[in-house]
Coordinates of C-alpha atoms in Angstrom, one line a residue:
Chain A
X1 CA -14.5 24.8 11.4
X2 CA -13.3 21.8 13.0
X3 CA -9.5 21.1 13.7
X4 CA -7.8 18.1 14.8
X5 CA -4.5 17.9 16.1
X6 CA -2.6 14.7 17.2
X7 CA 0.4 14.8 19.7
X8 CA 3.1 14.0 19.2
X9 CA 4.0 14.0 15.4
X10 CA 6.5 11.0 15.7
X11 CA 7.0 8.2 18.8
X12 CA 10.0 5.5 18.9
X13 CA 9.7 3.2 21.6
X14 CA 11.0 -0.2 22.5
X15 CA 8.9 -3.1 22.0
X16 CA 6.7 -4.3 25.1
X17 CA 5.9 -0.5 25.7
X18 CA 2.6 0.1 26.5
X19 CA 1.8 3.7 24.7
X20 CA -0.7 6.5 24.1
X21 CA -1.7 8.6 20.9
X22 CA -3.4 11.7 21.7
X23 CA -5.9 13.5 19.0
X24 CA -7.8 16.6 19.8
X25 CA -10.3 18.2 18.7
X26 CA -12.1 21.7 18.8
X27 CA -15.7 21.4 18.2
X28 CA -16.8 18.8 20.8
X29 CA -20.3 18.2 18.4
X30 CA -19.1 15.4 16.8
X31 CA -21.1 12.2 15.5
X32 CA -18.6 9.7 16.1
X33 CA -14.2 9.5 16.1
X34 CA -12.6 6.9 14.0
X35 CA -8.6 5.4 14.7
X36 CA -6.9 4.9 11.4
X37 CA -3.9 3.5 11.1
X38 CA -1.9 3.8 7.5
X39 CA 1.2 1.9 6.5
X40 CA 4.0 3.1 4.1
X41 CA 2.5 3.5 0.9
X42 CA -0.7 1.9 1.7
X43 CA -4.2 3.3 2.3
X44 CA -5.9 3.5 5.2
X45 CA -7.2 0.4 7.7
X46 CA -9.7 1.6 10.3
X47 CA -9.1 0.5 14.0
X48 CA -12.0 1.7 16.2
X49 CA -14.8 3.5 15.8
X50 CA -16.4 5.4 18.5
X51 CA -19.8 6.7 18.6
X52 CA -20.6 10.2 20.1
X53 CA -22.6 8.4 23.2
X54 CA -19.8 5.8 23.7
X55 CA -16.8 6.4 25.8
X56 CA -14.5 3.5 24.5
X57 CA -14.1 1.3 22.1
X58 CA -11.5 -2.4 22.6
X59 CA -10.2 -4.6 20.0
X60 CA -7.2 -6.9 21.1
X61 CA -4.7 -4.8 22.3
X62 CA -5.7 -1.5 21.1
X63 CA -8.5 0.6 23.4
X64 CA -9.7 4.0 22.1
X65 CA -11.6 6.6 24.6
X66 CA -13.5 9.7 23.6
X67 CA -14.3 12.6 25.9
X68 CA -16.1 14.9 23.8
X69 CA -16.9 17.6 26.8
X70 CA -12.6 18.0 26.7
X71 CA -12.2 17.4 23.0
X72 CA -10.3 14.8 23.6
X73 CA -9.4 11.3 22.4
X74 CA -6.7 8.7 23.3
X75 CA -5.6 5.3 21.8
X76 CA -4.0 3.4 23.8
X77 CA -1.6 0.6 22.6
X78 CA -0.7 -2.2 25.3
X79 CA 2.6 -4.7 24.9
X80 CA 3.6 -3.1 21.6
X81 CA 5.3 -4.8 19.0
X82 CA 7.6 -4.1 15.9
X83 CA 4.3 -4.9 13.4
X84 CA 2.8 -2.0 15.1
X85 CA 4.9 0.2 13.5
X86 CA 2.6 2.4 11.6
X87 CA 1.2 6.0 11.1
X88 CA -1.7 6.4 13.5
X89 CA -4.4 9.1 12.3
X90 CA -7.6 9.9 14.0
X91 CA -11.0 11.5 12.0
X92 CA -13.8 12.8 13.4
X93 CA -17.1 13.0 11.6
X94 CA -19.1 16.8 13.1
X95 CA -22.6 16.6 13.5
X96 CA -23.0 19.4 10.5
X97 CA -22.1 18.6 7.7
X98 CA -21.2 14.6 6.1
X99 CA -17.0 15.0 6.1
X100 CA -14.2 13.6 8.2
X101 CA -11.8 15.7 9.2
X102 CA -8.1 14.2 9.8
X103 CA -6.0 14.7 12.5
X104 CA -2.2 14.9 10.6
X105 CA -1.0 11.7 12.3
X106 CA 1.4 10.1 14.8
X107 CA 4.5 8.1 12.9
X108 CA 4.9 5.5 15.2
X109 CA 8.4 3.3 15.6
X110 CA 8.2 -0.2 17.2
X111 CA 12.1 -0.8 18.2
X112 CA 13.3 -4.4 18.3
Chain B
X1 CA -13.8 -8.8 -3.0
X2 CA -11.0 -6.4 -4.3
X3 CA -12.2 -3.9 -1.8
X4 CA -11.4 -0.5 -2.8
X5 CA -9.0 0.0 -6.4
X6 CA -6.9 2.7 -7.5
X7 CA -5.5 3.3 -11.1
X8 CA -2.7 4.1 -11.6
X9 CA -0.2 4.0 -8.9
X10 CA 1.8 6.7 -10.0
X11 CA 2.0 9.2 -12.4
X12 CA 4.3 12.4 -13.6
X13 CA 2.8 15.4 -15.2
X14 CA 3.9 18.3 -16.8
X15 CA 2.5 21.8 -15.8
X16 CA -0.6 22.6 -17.4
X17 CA -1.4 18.8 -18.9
X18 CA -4.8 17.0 -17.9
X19 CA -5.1 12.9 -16.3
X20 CA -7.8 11.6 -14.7
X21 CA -7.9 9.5 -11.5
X22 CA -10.1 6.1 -11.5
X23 CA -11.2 4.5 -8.5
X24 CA -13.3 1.6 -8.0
X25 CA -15.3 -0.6 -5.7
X26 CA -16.8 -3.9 -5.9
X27 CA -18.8 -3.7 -2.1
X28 CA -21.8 -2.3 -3.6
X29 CA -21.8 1.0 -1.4
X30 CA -23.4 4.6 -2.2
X31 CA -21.2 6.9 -1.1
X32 CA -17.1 7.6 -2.5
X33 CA -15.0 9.8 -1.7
X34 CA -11.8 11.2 -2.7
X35 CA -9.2 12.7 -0.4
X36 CA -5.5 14.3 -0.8
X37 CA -2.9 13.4 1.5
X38 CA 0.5 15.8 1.8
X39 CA 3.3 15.6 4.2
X40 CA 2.3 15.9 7.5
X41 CA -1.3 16.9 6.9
X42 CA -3.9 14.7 7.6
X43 CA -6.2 13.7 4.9
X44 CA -8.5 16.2 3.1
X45 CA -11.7 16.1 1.0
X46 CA -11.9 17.0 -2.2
X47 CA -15.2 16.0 -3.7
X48 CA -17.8 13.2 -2.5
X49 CA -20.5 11.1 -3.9
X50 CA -23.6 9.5 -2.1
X51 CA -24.8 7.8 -5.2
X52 CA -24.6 6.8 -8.6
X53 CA -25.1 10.1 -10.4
X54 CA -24.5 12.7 -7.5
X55 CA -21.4 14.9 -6.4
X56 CA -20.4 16.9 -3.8
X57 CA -18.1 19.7 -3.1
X58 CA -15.8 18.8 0.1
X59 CA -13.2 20.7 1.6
X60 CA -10.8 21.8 -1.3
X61 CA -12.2 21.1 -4.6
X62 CA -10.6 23.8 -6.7
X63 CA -8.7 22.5 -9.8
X64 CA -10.4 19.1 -10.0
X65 CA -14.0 17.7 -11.2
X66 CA -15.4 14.4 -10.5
X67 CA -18.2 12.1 -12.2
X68 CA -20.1 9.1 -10.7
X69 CA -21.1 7.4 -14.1
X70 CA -21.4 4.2 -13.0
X71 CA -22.3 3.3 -9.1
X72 CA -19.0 1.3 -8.5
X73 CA -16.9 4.0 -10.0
X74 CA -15.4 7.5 -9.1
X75 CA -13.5 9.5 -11.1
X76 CA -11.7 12.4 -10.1
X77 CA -9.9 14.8 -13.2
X78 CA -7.6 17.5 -13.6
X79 CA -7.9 19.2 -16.5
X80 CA -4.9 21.3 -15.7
X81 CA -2.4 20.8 -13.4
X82 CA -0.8 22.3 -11.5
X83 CA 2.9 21.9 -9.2
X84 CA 0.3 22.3 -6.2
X85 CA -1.5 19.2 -6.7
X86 CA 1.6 17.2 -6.2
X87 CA 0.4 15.0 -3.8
X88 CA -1.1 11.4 -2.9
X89 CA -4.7 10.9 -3.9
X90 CA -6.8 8.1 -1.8
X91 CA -10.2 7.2 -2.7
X92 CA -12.1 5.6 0.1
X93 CA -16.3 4.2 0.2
X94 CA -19.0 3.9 2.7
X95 CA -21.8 1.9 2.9
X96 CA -23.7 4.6 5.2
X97 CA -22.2 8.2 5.3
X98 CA -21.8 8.6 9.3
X99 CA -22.2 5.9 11.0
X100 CA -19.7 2.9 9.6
X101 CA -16.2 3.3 8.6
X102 CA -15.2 4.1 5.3
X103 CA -12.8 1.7 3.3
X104 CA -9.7 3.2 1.6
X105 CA -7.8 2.1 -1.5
X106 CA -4.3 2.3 -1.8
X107 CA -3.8 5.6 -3.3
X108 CA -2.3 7.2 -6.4
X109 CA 1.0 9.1 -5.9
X110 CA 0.9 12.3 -8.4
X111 CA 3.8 14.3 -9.0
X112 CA 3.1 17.8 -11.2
X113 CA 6.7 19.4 -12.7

């Protein structure tokens, strides 16, 4: 059964930090690993979307990588700012079977 | 384009009593899903659909039933509930099972006394 686990639970840093999210993951036969990121009371807004045969994905300031042979996967967040205060959570999709599994999330704290 | 909606927002039930969940989408896509959130777990499955008519079992579907009358619409019941289920319900669709994202509505926040 796959498991995901993101590190660390919660993150407060000041803004301008450049950060990382870690996820991991047990079975490394996955079909792809998806970045979600979920505000207070909202649903969920995906952020990147990796494919099992890619090893990173970019958008603005945000750069996801995905090393399947490790079971790992890390988002990276450059010049943060207060609006990226969010819960991050990652999902991957296995290769059997047509679910995501969730990774429990990192609350993350933009300080002014 | 509402995207993904939820009804209701909240509700409060008493031990034992039975609600159903609506969710809706106007993007035209085959496959819904409905997840349960609870504090510090990630999201998990509950039941799935990949098309008007068809349901799935996911990863914890005891205590709830779903239907998928209608192609835009997923329903999720519980016909009696229970303190456990306290928890928020997000119902999310895909427009291909694997390989895209899947688009989440804003969920319902259940509490069972």
């Amino acid at each position: 059964k796959q498991e995901v686990t993101q590190i660390p639970a919660a993150l407060s840093v000041p803004e301008g930090e450049n950060l990382v999210l870690n996820c991991s993951f047990t079975d490394s036969a996955i079909y792809n690993l998806q970045w979600f990121r979920q505000d207070p009371g909202k649903g969920l807004t995906s952020l990147l979307l990796i494919q099992s045969s890619q090893r990173e994905q970019t958008s603005g300031r945000l750069n996801a990588s995905l090393d399947k042979s490790s079971g790992r996967s890390t988002l990276y967040i450059a010049a943060s700012q207060p609006g990226d205060s969010a819960t991050y959570l990652c999902a991957v999709r296995s290769n059997a079977g047509n679910m995501l599994t969730f990774g429990g999330g990192t609350r993350l704290m933009v300080k002014p | 384009n509402a995207g993904v909606t939820q009804t209701p927002k909240f509700r409060v039930l008493k031990t034992g009593q039975s609600m159903t969940l609506l969710c809706a989408q106007d993007m035209n896509h085959e496959y819904m899903y409905w997840y349960r959130q609870d504090p510090g777990m990630g999201l998990r499955l509950i039941h799935y659909s990949v098309g008007e008519g068809t349901t799935a079992k996911g990863e914890v579907p005891d205590g709830y039933n779903v239907s998928r009358l209608k192609k835009q619409n997923f329903l999720l019941g519980l016909e009696s509930a229970a303190p456990s289920q306290t928890s928020v319900y997000f119902c999310a669709s895909s427009k291909t099972l694997g390989g895209e994202t899947q688009y989440f509505g804003p969920g319902t926040r259940l509490l069972v006394l």
